[in-house]
Short mmCIF file of C-alpha atoms in Angstrom, two decimals:
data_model
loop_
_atom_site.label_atom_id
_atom_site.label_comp_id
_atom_site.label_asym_id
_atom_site.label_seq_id
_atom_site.Cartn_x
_atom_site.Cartn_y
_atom_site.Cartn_z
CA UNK A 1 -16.04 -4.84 11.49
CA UNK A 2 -12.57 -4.28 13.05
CA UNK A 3 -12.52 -2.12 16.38
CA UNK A 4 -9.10 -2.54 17.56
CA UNK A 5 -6.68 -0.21 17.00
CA UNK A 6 -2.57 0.80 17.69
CA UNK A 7 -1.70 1.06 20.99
CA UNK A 8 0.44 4.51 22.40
CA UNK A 9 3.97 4.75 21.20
CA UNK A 10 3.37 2.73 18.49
CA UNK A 11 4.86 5.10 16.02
CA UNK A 12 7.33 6.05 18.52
CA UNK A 13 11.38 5.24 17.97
CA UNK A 14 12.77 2.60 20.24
CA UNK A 15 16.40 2.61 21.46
CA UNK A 16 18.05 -0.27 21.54
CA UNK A 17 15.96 -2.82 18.73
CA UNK A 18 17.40 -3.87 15.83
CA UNK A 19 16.24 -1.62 13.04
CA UNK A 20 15.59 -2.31 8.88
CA UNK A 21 17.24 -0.13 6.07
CA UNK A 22 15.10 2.47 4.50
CA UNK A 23 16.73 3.83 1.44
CA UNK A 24 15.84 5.15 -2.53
CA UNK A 25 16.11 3.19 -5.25
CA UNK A 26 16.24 4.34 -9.25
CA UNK A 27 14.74 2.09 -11.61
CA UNK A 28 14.24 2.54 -15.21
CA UNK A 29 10.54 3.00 -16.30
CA UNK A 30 10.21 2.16 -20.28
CA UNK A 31 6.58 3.12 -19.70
CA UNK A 32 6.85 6.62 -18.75
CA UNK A 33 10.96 6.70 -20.68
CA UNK A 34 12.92 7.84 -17.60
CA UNK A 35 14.80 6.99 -14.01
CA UNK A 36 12.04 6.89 -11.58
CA UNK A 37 12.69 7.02 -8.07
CA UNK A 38 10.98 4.38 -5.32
CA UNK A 39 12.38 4.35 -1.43
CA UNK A 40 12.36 0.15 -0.60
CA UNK A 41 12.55 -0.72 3.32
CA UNK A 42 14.34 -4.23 4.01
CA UNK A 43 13.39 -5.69 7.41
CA UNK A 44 16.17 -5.71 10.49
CA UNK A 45 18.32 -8.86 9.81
CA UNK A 46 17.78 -8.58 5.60
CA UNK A 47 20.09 -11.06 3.97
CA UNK A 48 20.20 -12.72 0.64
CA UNK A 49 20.62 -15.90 2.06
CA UNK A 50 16.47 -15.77 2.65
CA UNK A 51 14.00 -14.44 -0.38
CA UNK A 52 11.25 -12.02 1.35
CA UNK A 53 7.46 -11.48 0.37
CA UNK A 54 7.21 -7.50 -0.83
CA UNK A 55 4.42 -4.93 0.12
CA UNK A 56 3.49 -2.31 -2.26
CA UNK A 57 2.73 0.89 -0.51
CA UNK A 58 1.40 3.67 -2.05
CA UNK A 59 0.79 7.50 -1.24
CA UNK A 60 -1.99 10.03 -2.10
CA UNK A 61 -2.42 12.61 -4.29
CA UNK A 62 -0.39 15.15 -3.03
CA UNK A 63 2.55 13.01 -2.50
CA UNK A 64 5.50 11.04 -3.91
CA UNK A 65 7.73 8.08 -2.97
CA UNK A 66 8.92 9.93 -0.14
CA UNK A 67 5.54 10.76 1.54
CA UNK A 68 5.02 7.76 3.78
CA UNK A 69 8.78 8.35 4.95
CA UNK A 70 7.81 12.00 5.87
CA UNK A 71 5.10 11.83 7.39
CA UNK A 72 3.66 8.36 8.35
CA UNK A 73 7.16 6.74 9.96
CA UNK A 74 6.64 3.87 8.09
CA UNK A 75 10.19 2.19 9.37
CA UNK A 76 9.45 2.92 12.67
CA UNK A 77 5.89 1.52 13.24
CA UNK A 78 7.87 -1.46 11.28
CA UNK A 79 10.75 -1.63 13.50
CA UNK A 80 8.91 -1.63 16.64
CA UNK A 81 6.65 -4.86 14.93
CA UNK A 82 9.33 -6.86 14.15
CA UNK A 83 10.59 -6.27 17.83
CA UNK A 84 7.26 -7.26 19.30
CA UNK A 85 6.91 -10.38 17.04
CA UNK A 86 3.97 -9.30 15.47
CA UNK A 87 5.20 -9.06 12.07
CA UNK A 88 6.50 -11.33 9.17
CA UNK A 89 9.40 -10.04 7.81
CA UNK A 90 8.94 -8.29 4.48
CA UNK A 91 10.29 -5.65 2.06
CA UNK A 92 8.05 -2.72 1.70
CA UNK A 93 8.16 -0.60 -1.56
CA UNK A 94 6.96 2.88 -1.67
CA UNK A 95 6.90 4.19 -5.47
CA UNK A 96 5.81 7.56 -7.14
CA UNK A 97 2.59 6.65 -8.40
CA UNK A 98 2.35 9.19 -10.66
CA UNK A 99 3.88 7.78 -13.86
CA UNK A 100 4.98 10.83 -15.63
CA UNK A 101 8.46 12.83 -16.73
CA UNK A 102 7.75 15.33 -14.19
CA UNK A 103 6.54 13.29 -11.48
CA UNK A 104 7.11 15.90 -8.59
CA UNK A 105 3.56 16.73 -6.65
CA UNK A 106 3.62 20.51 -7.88
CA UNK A 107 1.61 22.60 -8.89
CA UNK A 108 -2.52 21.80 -9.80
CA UNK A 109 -2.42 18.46 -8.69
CA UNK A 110 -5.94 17.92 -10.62
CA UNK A 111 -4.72 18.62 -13.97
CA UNK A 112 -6.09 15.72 -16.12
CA UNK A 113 -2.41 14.47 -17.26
CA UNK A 114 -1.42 14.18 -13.76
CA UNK A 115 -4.58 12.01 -13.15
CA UNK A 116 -3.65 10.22 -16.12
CA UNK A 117 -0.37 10.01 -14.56
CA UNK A 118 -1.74 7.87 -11.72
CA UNK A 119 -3.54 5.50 -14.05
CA UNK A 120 -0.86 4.94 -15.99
CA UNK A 121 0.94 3.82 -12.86
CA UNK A 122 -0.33 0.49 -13.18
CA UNK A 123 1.97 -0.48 -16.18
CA UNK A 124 4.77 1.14 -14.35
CA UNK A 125 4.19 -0.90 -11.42
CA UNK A 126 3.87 -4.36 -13.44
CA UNK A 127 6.07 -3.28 -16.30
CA UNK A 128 9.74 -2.03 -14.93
CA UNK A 129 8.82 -1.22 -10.74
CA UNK A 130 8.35 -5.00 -10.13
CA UNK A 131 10.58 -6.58 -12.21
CA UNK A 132 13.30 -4.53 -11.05
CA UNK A 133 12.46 -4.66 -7.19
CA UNK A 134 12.69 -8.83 -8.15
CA UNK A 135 15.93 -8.56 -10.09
CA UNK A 136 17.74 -6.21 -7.18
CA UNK A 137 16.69 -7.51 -4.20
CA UNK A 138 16.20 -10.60 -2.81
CA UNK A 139 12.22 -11.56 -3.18
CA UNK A 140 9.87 -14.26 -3.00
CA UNK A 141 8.26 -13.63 -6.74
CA UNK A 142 4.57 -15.24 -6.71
CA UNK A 143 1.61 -13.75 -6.24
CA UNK A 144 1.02 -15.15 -2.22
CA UNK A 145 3.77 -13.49 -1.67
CA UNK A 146 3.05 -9.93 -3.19
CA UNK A 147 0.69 -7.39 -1.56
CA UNK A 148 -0.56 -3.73 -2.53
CA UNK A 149 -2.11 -1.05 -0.22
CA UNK A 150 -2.17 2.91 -0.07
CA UNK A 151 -3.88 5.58 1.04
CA UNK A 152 -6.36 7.76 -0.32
CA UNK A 153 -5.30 8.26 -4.38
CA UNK A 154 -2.78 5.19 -3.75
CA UNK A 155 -6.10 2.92 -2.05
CA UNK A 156 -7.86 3.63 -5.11
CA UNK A 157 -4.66 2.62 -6.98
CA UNK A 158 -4.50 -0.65 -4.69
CA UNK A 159 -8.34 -1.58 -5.18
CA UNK A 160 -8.01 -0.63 -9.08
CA UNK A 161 -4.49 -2.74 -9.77
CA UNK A 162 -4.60 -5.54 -6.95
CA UNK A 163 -8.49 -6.37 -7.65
CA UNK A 164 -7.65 -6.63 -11.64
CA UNK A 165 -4.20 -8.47 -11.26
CA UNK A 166 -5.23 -11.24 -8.81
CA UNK A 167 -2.70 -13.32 -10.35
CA UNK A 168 0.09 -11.05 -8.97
CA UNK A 169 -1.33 -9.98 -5.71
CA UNK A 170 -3.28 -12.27 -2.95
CA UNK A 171 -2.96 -9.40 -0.78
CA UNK A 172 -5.05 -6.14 -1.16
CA UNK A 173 -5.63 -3.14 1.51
CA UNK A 174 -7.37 0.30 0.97
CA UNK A 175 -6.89 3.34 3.09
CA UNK A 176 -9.59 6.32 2.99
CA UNK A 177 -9.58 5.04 -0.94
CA UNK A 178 -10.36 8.39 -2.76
CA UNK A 179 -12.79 9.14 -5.76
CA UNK A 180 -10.10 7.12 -8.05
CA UNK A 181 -11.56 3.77 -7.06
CA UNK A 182 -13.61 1.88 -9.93
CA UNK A 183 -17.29 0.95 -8.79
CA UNK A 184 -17.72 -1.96 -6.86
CA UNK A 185 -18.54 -4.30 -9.64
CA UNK A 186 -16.12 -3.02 -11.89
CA UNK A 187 -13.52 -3.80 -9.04
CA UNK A 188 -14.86 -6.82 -8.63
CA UNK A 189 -16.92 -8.65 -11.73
CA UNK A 190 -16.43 -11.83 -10.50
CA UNK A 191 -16.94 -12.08 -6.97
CA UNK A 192 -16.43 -16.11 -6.21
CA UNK A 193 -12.92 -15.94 -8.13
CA UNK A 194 -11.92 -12.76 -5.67
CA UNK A 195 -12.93 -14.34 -2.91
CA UNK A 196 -10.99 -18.09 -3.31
CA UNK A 197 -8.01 -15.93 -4.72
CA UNK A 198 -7.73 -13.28 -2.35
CA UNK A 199 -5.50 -13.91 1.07
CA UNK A 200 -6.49 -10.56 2.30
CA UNK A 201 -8.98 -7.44 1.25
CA UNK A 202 -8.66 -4.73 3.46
CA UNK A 203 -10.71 -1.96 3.29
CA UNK A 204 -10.32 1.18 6.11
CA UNK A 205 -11.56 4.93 6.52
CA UNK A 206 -12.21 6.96 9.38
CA UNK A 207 -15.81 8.18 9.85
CA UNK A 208 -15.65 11.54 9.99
CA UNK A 209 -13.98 11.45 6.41
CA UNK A 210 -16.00 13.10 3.81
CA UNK A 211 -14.76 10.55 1.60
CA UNK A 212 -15.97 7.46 3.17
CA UNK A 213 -19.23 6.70 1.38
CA UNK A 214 -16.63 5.03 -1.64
CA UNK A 215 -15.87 2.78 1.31
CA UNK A 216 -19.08 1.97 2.44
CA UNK A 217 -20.34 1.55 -1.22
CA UNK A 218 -17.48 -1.08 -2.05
CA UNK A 219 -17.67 -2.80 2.21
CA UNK A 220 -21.99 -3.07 1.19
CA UNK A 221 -21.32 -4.50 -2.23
CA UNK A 222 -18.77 -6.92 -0.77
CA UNK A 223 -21.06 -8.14 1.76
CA UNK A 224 -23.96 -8.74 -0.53
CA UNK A 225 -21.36 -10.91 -2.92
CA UNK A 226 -20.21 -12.85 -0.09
CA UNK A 227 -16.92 -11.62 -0.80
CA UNK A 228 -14.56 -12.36 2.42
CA UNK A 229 -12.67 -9.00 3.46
CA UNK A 230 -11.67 -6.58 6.58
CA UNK A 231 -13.77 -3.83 6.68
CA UNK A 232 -12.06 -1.26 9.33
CA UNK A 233 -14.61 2.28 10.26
CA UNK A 234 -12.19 4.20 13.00
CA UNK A 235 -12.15 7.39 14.51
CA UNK A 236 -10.46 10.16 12.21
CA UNK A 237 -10.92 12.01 9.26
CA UNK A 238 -8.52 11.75 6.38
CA UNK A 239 -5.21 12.53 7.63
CA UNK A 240 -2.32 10.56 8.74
CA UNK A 241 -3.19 9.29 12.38
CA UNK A 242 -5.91 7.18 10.55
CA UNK A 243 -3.37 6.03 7.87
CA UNK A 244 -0.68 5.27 10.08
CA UNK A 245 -2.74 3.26 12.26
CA UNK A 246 -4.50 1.30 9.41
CA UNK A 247 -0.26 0.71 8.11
CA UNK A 248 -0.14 -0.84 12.17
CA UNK A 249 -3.08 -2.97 11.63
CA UNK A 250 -2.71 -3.85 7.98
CA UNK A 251 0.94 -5.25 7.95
CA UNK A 252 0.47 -7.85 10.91
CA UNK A 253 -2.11 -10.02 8.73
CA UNK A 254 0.11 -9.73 5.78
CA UNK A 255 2.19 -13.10 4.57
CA UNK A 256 1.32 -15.42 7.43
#
């Protein structure tokens, strides 16, 4: 088990450092028939002349592309990585995952269509989010060089998509995964293929979560399969100091 964790002011803004570019993108979805909206972050120093591996980062349920901008400073705790040489450089993509017309978090968030909505992400995400993220910007496009995480609804997403698409993604994290995530051996039927394809699993929650028993199941299942992976128990329920700390600890084993 992992026991480090961030150290103070590590979500803090830095004068002075060079900085990345946060900003939204449209894309056209032919699965859900509309613009969709994802915000991409390109790392300080992003230039065409170079091709960059690309994390997929996904929010929970009550959220949209913008939540890790609101509220978990992704650029910053980037920023101030880069700046400290702890961090390959990397494009990081934060989508809507819920592939639907009306994809705004409103309303009952539990209605079954907008559950459905979050499922059907998956062919959003392979079908029109990465192709256009490869056509628009400038990406290394195989699968070591792709990775998926989230929090909560979106670590469900990232267990559920990354574990059944290993030949797009070598890199898989889960954050406080919520009750989204497939059972352990539906994640993973074939557990010596995960483990010589997999670069990274990371699985995190913070033990006072009432939803951390889906990670325990899924770390004890692992372990029994001899499946290699990060399993990460912190202090914190499930709220954003845990998620923004697992985001710190999560990118800096990513692409190296």
């Amino acid at each position: 088990m992992l026991t480090s964790s961030a150290p103070a002011g590590f979500d803090q803004y830095r004068d002075n450092i060079p900085r990345g570019v946060i900003e939204t993108a449209q894309y056209n979805s032919t699965t859900v028939g509309n613009v969709r909206k994802a915000m991409v972050y390109t790392p300080p120093g992003y230039t065409t002349d170079l091709t960059y591996p690309v994390l997929y980062l996904l929010h929970g349920i009550g959220g949209d592309e913008g939540e890790w901008y609101n509220h978990g400073a992704p650029q910053i705790i980037l920023d101030n990585l880069y700046n400290d040489n702890l961090l390959a450089p990397m494009i990081v993509v934060l989508p809507n995952g819920r592939a639907m017309p009306n994809d705004l978090a409103e309303g009952d968030l539990f209605e079954p269509e907008k559950i459905s909505a979050f499922e059907r992400f998956e062919l959003d995400l392979i079908d029109d989010l990465i192709p256009y993220i490869e056509s628009n910007y400038s990406t290394s496009t195989d699968r070591n060089n792709r990775a998926i995480a989230g929090l909560s609804m979106g670590g469900g997403q990232s267990l559920n998509i990354g574990l059944s698409h290993l030949d797009l993604f070598a890199w898989v994290g889960a954050f406080s995964p919520a009750p989204n995530t497939k059972t352990p051996s539906l994640l993973v039927p074939n557990p010596a293929e995960a483990s010589s394809l997999l670069n990274l699993l990371w699985l995190s929650c913070g033990y006072q979560d009432n939803l951390i028993q889906i990670s325990i199941d899924l770390h004890q299942y692992l372990e029994q399969q001899g499946v290699t992976h990060i399993w990460y128990e912190e202090s914190g329920g499930h709220d954003w100091p845990v998620w923004k700390n697992d985001l710190y600890l999560f990118s800096q084993h990513l692409f190296k």
